[in-house]
Amino acid sequence: MSEHTSAAASPGGGYRGAGRPERGERRLLLEAYFDFIRIRFLTMLAYRLNYYTGILIYSLNIGVNYFTWKAIYGQGESLGGFTAAQMTTYVAVSWMARAFYFNNLDREIATDIRDGSIAIQFIRPYNYVFAKMMQGFGEGMFRFLLFMIPGMALAMLLFPVKLPQDPAAWAGFLVMLFFSFLINSQINIITGLLAFFVENNEGLMRMKRVVVDLFSGLIIPISLFPGWLSAVLKLLPFQAITYLPGSVFTGRVQGVGIWSVFGIQIIWFIILLIPLFWLYRAARQRLFVQGG
Amino acid sequence: MAAIDVQDLRKTFKVQKNRGGLKGAFVDLFKREYSEVTAVKDISFQIPEGEICGYIGENGAGKSTTIKMLTGILVPTSGRLTVGGYVPYEEREKFVRNIGVVFGQRSQLWWDIGVIESFELLRKVYRVGEADYKKRLDELVERLELQELLNRPVRKLSLGQRMRCELVAALLHNPSIVFLDEPTIGLDIVVKSEIRSFLKDMNREHGTTILLTTHDLQDIEALCSRVIMLDDGRIIYDGGLDELKQRWGTGREVAFQFGTATKLDRLEHLTAGMPVKWTAENNLAATVWIPLELNVSDVLGRVVGQADITDIKIIETNTDDIVRSIYQSGSANVAEEAVPAPSREGAGHV
């Protein structure tokens, strides 16, 4: 009890004991964040049946896109710098990348805010946004192992997908895929936090979903948009989610080029941290807990 | 030093106003109107270390808003507050490690995992060392008899079981200040009294400061030496529970059952000269209201022997009645003036 009194008497008193306990504390907090990943992964595993249908739906999406593009190409050699074979691979890998990076963090945050359970989050000594990110990553791990990989295997059986030969393309793609997840989650968290400022951000969340799917190059590769629009899209963060990693995987970007597209992802990751922190800070001031 | 120190605390919310009708909705699209709602209006109080204080008031009086400011969830609009030496909203992450919070209406356990896993995760979140955690957990589990529940998933617990687990979750890091927002809501009498005696023991053994909001005044009577009553964002009473009863309790009632028909005028005649008030339900039953300063036995002495009494029941005004009458009168001042006044009918039974 006496520790508490002394901690109470001087703010930060609990931290005074030299480096070692503090390091131990930091380790415990890291373990807690790691547990968020683990618990979300296990929870998802319990509901894995839902994802078997997901694999079929994604394969169907790939199929629809594949046959559409096949019809558009006809005898043509190349469109917007894509050969027909590259396009097939691009479509398959883009959808399967989405199977990994997609999450509902925006919806989870908006729900926390709307039903007031955010109060429980704010009485805990951790960073809410970071904890959410970790849960998103737990979900991502699950999606990667039990959704994306089996989905990709199925897509390869059904469609003429050409895997890259170059190990650099594989390495580049996997690292960039992780950043796709980070950037997509940042955008989701920003959208979710907007629920602090507008009474109902349902419309915003739906719009975000369409914008991300369209402008990230999932539905149409960015190089196929009209010149002015693709110039604009290259200035937005969405291309970093699907188009850039897809370009590396299909071999349209090679060698040093991989570093420069990866650089674009890193820059967007850093830039998006700014609105994220700003919104989180502003949200603390605005917070208004619903339901008494 | 006070564990909780609050000075002129105020919280104002901006609430969006919706205009009516289609035209109004259209106008709303372009120009929003907001109205300001002040939930907490410049309240001040201090709670010393080791005190259990009840915080009561009607729904919407501002209790929860205050608790949320004290726990660092909400940022106050103006005023000063320190809790356990911290300004809650400034150093939230450090501050919350010294407090425990239970919201009766929200769970802080993780729905999908086992109870013990939730505790283990909270241990890491609050950075509690292995040895301290084991000792504390054993103590709490034994005291609240949770041995059987530890391996069950939270969603399979009954409300009473869950609430006991919630208490453990809030207390694992041995906080020196504990906030309980309606901790007994929806619980049966057995669990309620278990939780009360647990809180009382914790306060005695660890000197934990407790601030408790509740609608169940028996919680207050069992636990609190002090009560703060809130109405429309302002404190209308701050003091001891006994004092509250004395000041606001207006008297006692005695109910009689008679063997033979007894007229009201006859009863009034018997107690002539006493400031009592008779009401008759029928010829065989009547109730007399006796002010506090008059002895019940004096009144009984006059009636017993003069009438054919088959049963007597003495009814003391309980805290519920007192609080109800304060809520209904809405202000402490009106009632305070009414109490010393000779005619008490108005204040007594609103």
XYZ file of C-alpha atoms in Angstrom:
642
model
C 0.000 0.000 0.000
C 2.825 2.365 0.855
C 4.049 2.249 -2.766
C 0.749 3.623 -3.870
C 0.831 6.458 -1.446
C 4.298 7.466 -2.575
C 3.309 7.133 -6.200
C 0.328 9.270 -5.453
C 2.413 11.908 -3.726
C 4.705 12.477 -6.685
C 3.467 11.921 -10.211
C 5.629 9.388 -11.974
C 6.877 8.027 -8.662
C 6.224 4.509 -9.836
C 8.856 4.971 -12.495
C 11.650 6.142 -10.272
C 13.319 2.764 -9.671
C 16.279 2.771 -12.110
C 16.455 1.143 -15.526
C 15.675 -2.454 -14.752
C 12.098 -2.480 -13.526
C 11.258 -0.001 -16.253
C 12.650 -2.320 -18.878
C 10.688 -5.170 -17.302
C 7.576 -3.047 -17.527
C 8.174 -2.257 -21.145
C 8.638 -5.948 -21.836
C 5.326 -6.739 -20.165
C 3.536 -4.117 -22.219
C 5.071 -5.515 -25.401
C 3.902 -8.960 -24.345
C 0.415 -7.511 -23.902
C 0.445 -6.078 -27.415
C 1.681 -9.432 -28.671
C -1.226 -11.071 -26.880
C -3.638 -8.861 -28.795
C -2.244 -10.356 -31.999
C -2.430 -13.884 -30.627
C -5.932 -13.586 -29.183
C -7.374 -12.078 -32.344
C -5.709 -14.814 -34.384
C -7.215 -17.524 -32.177
C -10.636 -15.874 -32.196
C -10.561 -15.726 -35.986
C -9.536 -19.364 -36.061
C -12.656 -20.228 -34.099
C -14.763 -18.638 -36.843
C -12.709 -20.034 -39.725
C -15.731 -21.614 -41.414
C -16.845 -18.127 -42.482
C -13.680 -17.803 -44.501
C -14.112 -20.932 -46.574
C -16.966 -19.202 -48.364
C -14.711 -16.139 -48.603
C -12.174 -18.106 -50.619
C -14.882 -19.084 -53.089
C -16.160 -15.508 -53.373
C -12.685 -14.143 -54.029
C -12.046 -16.856 -56.637
C -15.306 -15.878 -58.275
C -14.211 -12.227 -58.320
C -10.919 -13.223 -59.904
C -12.827 -15.298 -62.465
C -15.168 -12.440 -63.405
C -12.250 -10.060 -63.821
C -10.189 -12.644 -65.695
C -12.874 -13.316 -68.307
C -13.681 -9.609 -68.646
C -10.047 -8.776 -69.329
C -9.725 -11.736 -71.679
C -12.603 -10.328 -73.727
C -11.117 -6.830 -73.705
C -7.705 -8.052 -74.813
C -9.051 -10.247 -77.641
C -6.053 -10.570 -79.945
C -4.413 -7.430 -78.589
C -0.872 -7.621 -77.315
C -0.778 -5.133 -74.488
C -2.911 -2.579 -72.645
C -1.460 0.176 -70.462
C 1.821 -1.719 -70.368
C 0.189 -4.990 -69.253
C 0.345 -8.125 -71.420
C -2.654 -10.444 -71.152
C -0.617 -12.900 -69.079
C 0.555 -10.129 -66.738
C -3.017 -8.941 -66.339
C -4.190 -12.393 -65.255
C -1.451 -12.577 -62.671
C -2.133 -8.992 -61.567
C -5.851 -9.653 -61.069
C -5.226 -12.847 -59.103
C -2.505 -11.424 -56.861
C -4.402 -8.164 -56.249
C -7.496 -9.933 -55.019
C -5.475 -12.300 -52.920
C -3.497 -9.403 -51.460
C -6.839 -7.862 -50.531
C -7.735 -11.137 -48.838
C -4.798 -10.403 -46.536
C -4.786 -6.650 -45.962
C -8.525 -6.119 -45.700
C -9.888 -5.534 -42.190
C -12.762 -3.838 -40.442
C -10.793 -1.644 -38.045
C -12.813 1.395 -39.176
C -16.049 -0.329 -38.262
C -14.667 -1.674 -34.975
C -13.516 1.781 -33.893
C -16.770 3.434 -34.978
C -18.712 0.829 -32.991
C -16.550 1.342 -29.914
C -17.273 5.048 -30.151
C -20.955 4.742 -30.888
C -21.852 2.239 -28.171
C -19.554 3.861 -25.629
C -17.280 0.876 -25.018
C -14.408 3.209 -25.880
C -14.626 4.173 -22.191
C -13.218 0.762 -21.241
C -10.345 1.279 -23.684
C -9.446 4.600 -22.140
C -9.156 3.307 -18.582
C -6.331 1.005 -19.621
C -2.704 2.046 -19.671
C -2.092 1.412 -23.342
C -2.443 3.224 -26.591
C -5.850 2.507 -28.055
C -4.857 2.998 -31.680
C -1.783 0.837 -31.324
C -3.776 -1.905 -29.617
C -6.294 -1.815 -32.476
C -3.474 -2.028 -34.996
C -2.174 -5.141 -33.228
C -5.602 -6.748 -33.320
C -5.759 -5.925 -37.005
C -2.416 -7.616 -37.445
C -3.663 -10.740 -35.661
C -6.529 -10.789 -38.116
C -4.064 -10.205 -40.976
C -1.944 -13.191 -39.900
C -5.010 -15.365 -39.934
C -6.109 -14.044 -43.307
C -2.633 -14.556 -44.725
C -2.324 -18.179 -43.622
C -5.886 -19.431 -43.958
C -7.354 -17.185 -46.606
C -4.752 -15.724 -48.938
C -2.467 -18.741 -49.349
C -5.169 -21.365 -49.961
C -7.028 -18.829 -52.110
C -3.928 -18.236 -54.212
C -3.438 -21.989 -54.624
C -7.017 -22.319 -55.842
C -6.640 -19.369 -58.218
C -3.522 -20.949 -59.703
C -5.412 -24.149 -60.402
C -8.249 -22.304 -62.121
C -6.468 -19.541 -64.036
C -3.137 -19.266 -65.878
C -1.370 -17.307 -63.136
C 2.353 -16.884 -63.722
C 4.457 -16.748 -60.556
C 7.633 -14.648 -60.617
C 10.964 -16.464 -61.033
C 13.082 -13.713 -59.550
C 13.558 -14.120 -55.765
C 13.850 -10.314 -55.522
C 10.279 -10.017 -56.835
C 9.083 -12.437 -54.149
C 10.954 -10.689 -51.373
C 9.903 -7.248 -52.605
C 6.297 -8.332 -52.904
C 6.076 -9.856 -49.429
C 7.626 -6.839 -47.731
C 5.416 -4.483 -49.715
C 2.379 -6.609 -48.902
C 3.048 -5.962 -45.233
C 3.142 -2.242 -45.925
C -0.111 -2.566 -47.888
C -1.586 -3.879 -44.681
C -0.111 -1.004 -42.653
C -1.291 1.723 -45.024
C -4.748 0.205 -45.464
C -5.080 -0.113 -41.673
C -3.969 3.490 -41.194
C -6.661 4.638 -43.609
C -9.201 2.443 -41.809
C -8.242 3.808 -38.405
C -8.457 7.389 -39.665
C -11.925 6.685 -41.094
C -12.989 5.030 -37.844
C -11.716 7.884 -35.664
C -13.803 10.315 -37.712
C -16.781 8.856 -35.835
C -15.676 11.130 -32.995
C -16.438 14.146 -35.143
C -19.515 13.189 -37.126
C -22.525 11.574 -35.569
C -22.710 8.835 -38.170
C -19.745 7.890 -40.300
C -21.440 4.947 -41.983
C -21.485 6.768 -45.334
C -17.854 7.724 -44.970
C -16.870 4.143 -44.293
C -18.729 2.883 -47.350
C -17.216 5.568 -49.515
C -13.762 4.728 -48.213
C -14.263 1.098 -49.144
C -15.216 1.912 -52.731
C -12.453 4.496 -53.057
C -9.814 2.082 -51.774
C -10.954 -0.714 -54.095
C -11.138 1.558 -57.114
C -8.194 3.912 -56.616
C -5.819 1.286 -55.295
C -5.917 -0.374 -58.695
C -7.751 -3.483 -57.513
C -10.519 -3.242 -60.095
C -8.606 -1.457 -62.865
C -4.797 -1.052 -62.828
C -3.859 2.582 -62.409
C -1.969 2.778 -65.719
C -5.290 2.116 -67.516
C -7.037 5.178 -66.088
C -7.165 8.291 -68.329
C -3.911 10.231 -68.232
C -5.033 13.064 -65.952
C -6.722 10.698 -63.496
C -3.807 8.300 -63.267
C -1.560 11.338 -62.667
C -3.813 12.330 -59.762
C -3.960 8.781 -58.408
C -0.188 8.647 -58.336
C -0.297 11.497 -55.825
C -2.695 9.621 -53.522
C -1.865 6.904 -50.983
C -4.238 4.287 -52.399
C -1.928 3.038 -55.168
C 0.499 1.957 -52.450
C -2.042 -0.607 -51.257
C -2.570 -2.733 -54.362
C -1.051 -1.308 -57.522
C 2.576 -1.012 -56.425
C 2.985 -4.472 -54.838
C 1.041 -5.967 -57.762
C 3.420 -4.343 -60.211
C 6.385 -5.890 -58.436
C 4.790 -9.330 -58.378
C 3.939 -9.283 -62.094
C 7.503 -8.251 -62.921
C 6.530 -4.891 -64.461
C 8.767 -3.270 -61.905
C 12.150 -4.900 -61.463
C 15.587 -4.430 -59.906
C 16.200 -0.940 -58.510
C 12.652 -0.032 -59.482
C 11.468 -2.186 -56.584
C 13.323 0.069 -54.160
C 11.711 3.209 -55.522
C 8.126 1.856 -55.374
C 8.872 0.532 -51.894
C 10.103 4.026 -51.052
C 6.715 5.431 -52.082
C 5.021 3.040 -49.654
C 7.314 4.035 -46.806
C 6.727 7.723 -47.485
C 2.963 7.207 -47.395
C 3.234 5.173 -44.234
C 5.072 8.054 -42.552
C 2.804 10.776 -43.960
C -0.340 8.968 -42.810
C 0.978 8.854 -39.246
C 0.456 12.617 -39.045
C -3.349 12.747 -39.497
C -3.585 9.599 -37.393
C -1.891 11.159 -34.369
C -3.587 14.482 -34.882
C -7.041 12.894 -35.057
C -6.375 10.750 -32.001
C -5.308 13.782 -29.992
C -8.226 15.883 -31.167
C -10.569 12.983 -30.500
C -9.497 12.873 -26.841
C -10.752 16.428 -26.467
C -13.980 15.737 -28.295
C -14.757 12.424 -26.704
C -18.328 12.126 -25.733
C -19.301 8.813 -24.295
C -22.665 7.634 -25.452
C -25.026 5.863 -23.150
C -24.344 7.681 -19.921
C -3.519 14.873 1.003
C -6.879 14.269 -0.603
C -7.055 11.265 -2.915
C -9.511 13.115 -5.112
C -9.562 16.882 -5.337
C -12.094 18.586 -7.577
C -12.429 22.362 -8.011
C -15.134 24.045 -10.088
C -15.316 21.140 -12.473
C -17.476 21.705 -15.523
C -18.289 19.686 -18.599
C -20.210 21.022 -21.538
C -21.224 18.922 -24.508
C -22.096 20.249 -27.890
C -25.209 18.536 -29.119
C -26.302 18.649 -32.711
C -29.792 20.012 -33.146
C -31.950 18.505 -35.847
C -34.496 20.714 -37.499
C -37.846 19.097 -38.192
C -39.347 18.138 -41.528
C -37.880 17.655 -44.965
C -36.994 21.304 -45.344
C -35.298 21.284 -41.986
C -33.271 18.210 -42.918
C -32.185 19.948 -46.102
C -31.138 23.083 -44.238
C -29.258 20.859 -41.765
C -27.130 19.599 -44.624
C -25.624 23.019 -45.089
C -25.864 24.748 -41.783
C -25.762 22.730 -38.604
C -27.094 24.092 -35.402
C -25.639 23.061 -32.104
C -26.888 23.503 -28.619
C -24.716 23.304 -25.552
C -25.606 20.994 -22.728
C -23.801 21.421 -19.449
C -23.768 18.040 -17.738
C -21.617 19.028 -14.763
C -21.846 22.581 -13.447
C -18.833 23.796 -11.484
C -18.764 21.185 -8.764
C -16.115 21.024 -6.037
C -15.342 18.329 -3.486
C -12.445 16.532 -1.828
C -12.275 12.897 -0.903
C -9.577 11.947 1.600
C -7.576 8.751 1.279
C -9.312 5.657 2.561
C -12.848 7.018 2.401
C -15.801 5.283 0.774
C -17.968 7.929 -0.755
C -21.336 7.421 -2.393
C -22.175 9.519 -5.404
C -25.885 9.544 -6.080
C -28.412 11.333 -8.192
C -31.140 10.715 -10.708
C -30.466 9.474 -14.208
C -28.868 12.265 -16.168
C -27.777 14.196 -13.076
C -24.151 14.099 -14.227
C -22.766 11.239 -12.119
C -21.311 9.239 -14.956
C -19.878 12.313 -16.606
C -18.067 13.172 -13.378
C -16.724 9.624 -13.037
C -15.523 9.763 -16.627
C -13.641 12.962 -15.983
C -12.132 11.565 -12.777
C -10.927 8.463 -14.605
C -9.334 10.372 -17.466
C -11.826 9.295 -20.124
C -13.304 12.746 -20.620
C -11.468 16.046 -20.691
C -13.234 18.665 -18.536
C -14.388 21.908 -20.127
C -13.063 23.903 -17.183
C -12.032 23.477 -13.580
C -9.218 21.721 -11.806
C -8.956 18.118 -10.736
C -6.291 15.844 -9.336
C -6.736 12.186 -8.571
C -3.997 10.344 -6.708
C -1.582 13.163 -7.506
C -2.241 13.118 -11.242
C -4.290 15.294 -13.530
C -6.175 12.405 -15.128
C -6.560 13.648 -18.699
C -3.002 14.928 -18.982
C -1.037 11.797 -18.203
C -3.724 9.269 -18.879
C -1.554 6.218 -19.427
C 0.497 6.704 -16.255
C -2.484 7.782 -14.220
C -4.766 4.847 -14.975
C -2.202 2.408 -13.592
C -3.056 3.678 -10.098
C -6.798 3.402 -10.372
C -9.330 0.628 -10.798
C -12.632 1.161 -12.568
C -15.745 -0.982 -12.780
C -18.582 0.021 -15.055
C -21.573 -2.094 -14.084
C -23.039 -1.780 -17.535
C -19.937 -2.579 -19.554
C -17.591 -5.500 -19.430
C -13.866 -5.056 -19.404
C -13.140 -8.739 -19.875
C -12.515 -10.131 -23.324
C -15.623 -11.873 -24.499
C -14.078 -14.770 -26.399
C -11.314 -15.895 -24.095
C -11.245 -17.592 -20.710
C -11.456 -15.604 -17.497
C -7.928 -16.508 -16.447
C -6.575 -15.483 -19.860
C -8.255 -12.106 -19.478
C -6.585 -11.698 -16.089
C -3.224 -12.758 -17.507
C -3.571 -10.178 -20.278
C -4.513 -7.466 -17.791
C -1.447 -8.390 -15.743
C 0.698 -7.503 -18.754
C -1.322 -4.413 -19.636
C -0.864 -3.105 -16.086
C 2.744 -4.364 -15.905
C 2.267 -6.365 -12.692
C 5.181 -8.647 -11.753
C 4.588 -12.402 -11.725
C 4.940 -12.807 -7.945
C 2.714 -9.839 -7.034
C 0.130 -11.008 -9.531
C 0.007 -14.554 -8.159
C -0.408 -13.366 -4.608
C -3.071 -10.844 -5.472
C -4.978 -13.192 -7.739
C -5.033 -15.995 -5.153
C -6.311 -13.576 -2.561
C -9.075 -12.223 -4.799
C -10.082 -15.596 -6.195
C -10.392 -17.040 -2.733
C -12.285 -14.073 -1.360
C -14.763 -13.953 -4.236
C -14.912 -17.744 -4.712
C -14.023 -17.798 -8.359
C -12.031 -21.058 -8.452
C -14.621 -22.820 -10.589
C -14.980 -19.986 -13.074
C -11.391 -19.327 -14.028
C -11.278 -21.553 -17.080
C -14.648 -20.652 -18.498
C -15.036 -18.246 -21.392
C -16.480 -14.926 -20.272
C -19.537 -15.220 -22.486
C -20.639 -18.318 -20.554
C -20.764 -16.567 -17.164
C -23.928 -15.422 -15.439
C -24.202 -11.727 -14.623
C -23.342 -12.293 -10.962
C -20.319 -14.417 -11.849
C -19.202 -11.926 -14.429
C -19.478 -9.001 -12.052
C -17.255 -10.740 -9.498
C -14.737 -11.341 -12.278
C -15.009 -7.697 -13.304
C -14.058 -6.713 -9.779
C -10.959 -8.901 -9.908
C -10.066 -7.455 -13.306
C -10.270 -3.926 -11.921
C -8.284 -4.727 -8.784
C -5.479 -7.013 -9.999
C -2.969 -4.175 -10.063
C -3.903 -3.228 -6.498
C -5.069 0.307 -7.236
C -5.209 2.814 -4.406
C -8.315 4.527 -5.771
C -11.287 2.614 -7.122
C -14.246 3.976 -9.090
C -17.390 1.898 -9.230
C -20.126 3.011 -11.572
C -23.289 1.112 -10.620
C -21.456 -2.070 -9.645
C -24.541 -3.875 -8.338
C -26.919 -3.129 -11.182
C -29.080 -6.105 -12.088
C -27.609 -8.427 -9.449
C -29.532 -10.598 -7.025
C -29.496 -9.903 -3.302
C -26.943 -12.598 -2.470
C -24.369 -11.336 -4.951
C -25.082 -7.745 -3.993
C -24.350 -8.362 -0.350
C -21.255 -10.416 -1.211
C -19.894 -7.556 -3.272
C -20.686 -5.058 -0.533
C -18.878 -7.010 2.131
C -15.939 -7.558 -0.208
C -15.633 -3.815 -0.872
C -15.880 -3.040 2.803
C -13.104 -5.509 3.639
C -10.908 -4.159 0.877
C -11.343 -0.645 2.197
C -10.468 -1.755 5.717
C -7.487 -3.951 4.845
C -5.856 -1.923 2.076
C -7.134 1.561 2.846
C -8.500 1.789 -0.680
C -10.357 4.981 -1.519
C -13.676 4.165 -3.179
C -16.057 6.387 -5.104
C -19.295 4.618 -5.845
C -22.285 5.602 -7.925
C -25.456 3.618 -7.515
C -29.197 3.735 -7.645
C -29.438 1.140 -4.913
C -29.369 3.079 -1.675
C -28.716 -0.077 0.272
C -25.263 -0.041 -1.296
C -24.812 3.389 0.191
C -26.159 2.409 3.592
C -23.944 -0.667 3.736
C -20.756 1.017 2.578
C -20.589 4.755 2.647
C -19.816 7.088 5.483
C -20.357 9.998 3.165
C -22.751 10.833 0.375
C -22.548 13.378 -2.392
C -25.861 14.010 -4.051
C -26.052 15.496 -7.484
C -28.979 17.088 -9.242
C -28.915 18.660 -12.673
C -25.121 18.899 -12.625
C -24.849 20.531 -9.198
C -24.063 19.128 -5.783
C -27.138 19.457 -3.603
C -25.860 17.539 -0.607
C -22.417 16.554 0.630
C -22.120 15.008 4.057
C -22.729 12.000 6.281
C -25.480 9.529 5.673
C -26.816 9.806 9.239
C -26.970 13.541 8.945
C -28.853 13.155 5.696
C -31.377 10.931 7.398
C -31.725 13.277 10.322
C -32.017 16.370 8.251
C -34.294 14.950 5.632
C -36.058 12.140 7.404
C -39.221 13.781 8.562
C -40.584 11.253 10.957
C -41.896 7.765 11.498
C -45.164 6.153 10.861
C -47.051 3.717 13.052
C -49.718 1.529 11.509
C -52.520 0.187 13.686
C -54.970 -2.628 13.116
C -58.079 -2.500 15.246
C -60.351 -5.301 16.420
C -63.443 -3.104 16.421
C -64.326 -0.160 14.244
C -62.491 2.929 15.413
C -63.311 6.370 14.101
C -60.647 8.798 13.001
C -61.951 11.651 15.210
C -61.663 9.387 18.217
C -58.016 8.698 17.444
C -57.332 12.359 16.848
C -58.993 13.123 20.133
C -56.725 10.642 21.923
C -53.572 12.381 20.691
C -54.886 15.897 20.975
C -52.135 18.454 21.446
C -49.485 16.350 19.700
C -48.169 17.382 16.261
C -49.176 14.067 14.728
C -51.264 13.307 11.723
C -53.731 10.467 11.358
C -54.908 8.815 8.207
C -57.428 6.033 8.115
C -57.523 3.344 5.474
C -60.824 1.983 6.731
C -62.596 1.556 10.039
C -60.183 -1.157 11.163
C -56.862 0.307 10.079
C -55.216 3.698 10.606
C -51.755 5.163 10.360
C -50.241 7.928 12.425
C -47.312 10.040 11.327
C -45.015 11.113 14.171
C -42.309 13.785 13.775
C -38.743 12.836 14.745
C -38.539 14.828 17.956
C -41.614 13.182 19.412
C -41.214 9.809 21.095
C -43.137 7.007 19.496
C -43.839 5.557 22.912
C -45.595 8.751 24.023
C -48.032 8.428 21.154
C -48.480 4.709 21.705
C -49.101 5.320 25.389
C -52.075 7.468 24.562
C -53.626 5.038 22.123
C -52.906 1.661 23.701
C -55.573 0.736 26.217
C -58.038 3.217 24.772
C -58.608 1.287 21.568
C -58.939 -2.370 20.689
C -55.606 -2.900 18.942
C -54.782 -6.187 17.227
C -51.495 -5.206 15.557
C -48.934 -2.398 15.633
C -46.213 -1.791 13.047
C -43.594 0.954 13.268
C -42.367 2.130 9.860
C -39.188 4.174 9.760
C -38.678 6.433 6.762
C -35.954 4.750 4.780
C -33.288 6.378 2.694
C -35.194 5.566 -0.474
C -38.086 7.735 0.645
C -35.798 10.509 1.741
C -33.911 10.512 -1.519
C -37.095 10.274 -3.529
C -38.480 13.309 -1.817
C -35.257 15.226 -2.382
C -35.193 14.262 -6.056
C -38.771 15.344 -6.432
C -38.331 18.649 -4.670
C -35.271 19.065 -6.870
C -33.274 21.273 -4.566
C -31.732 20.980 -1.166
C -32.579 24.526 -0.136
C -36.335 24.290 -0.401
C -36.417 21.219 1.747
C -33.924 22.615 4.235
C -36.187 25.554 4.857
C -39.144 23.287 5.094
C -37.686 21.053 7.788
C -37.532 23.480 10.690
C -40.849 25.023 9.774
C -43.741 24.095 12.083
C -45.928 22.648 9.399
C -44.186 19.660 7.908
C -46.837 18.200 5.752
C -45.373 19.656 2.577
C -41.859 18.383 3.107
C -42.802 15.046 4.570
C -44.812 13.314 1.937
C -44.394 14.867 -1.409
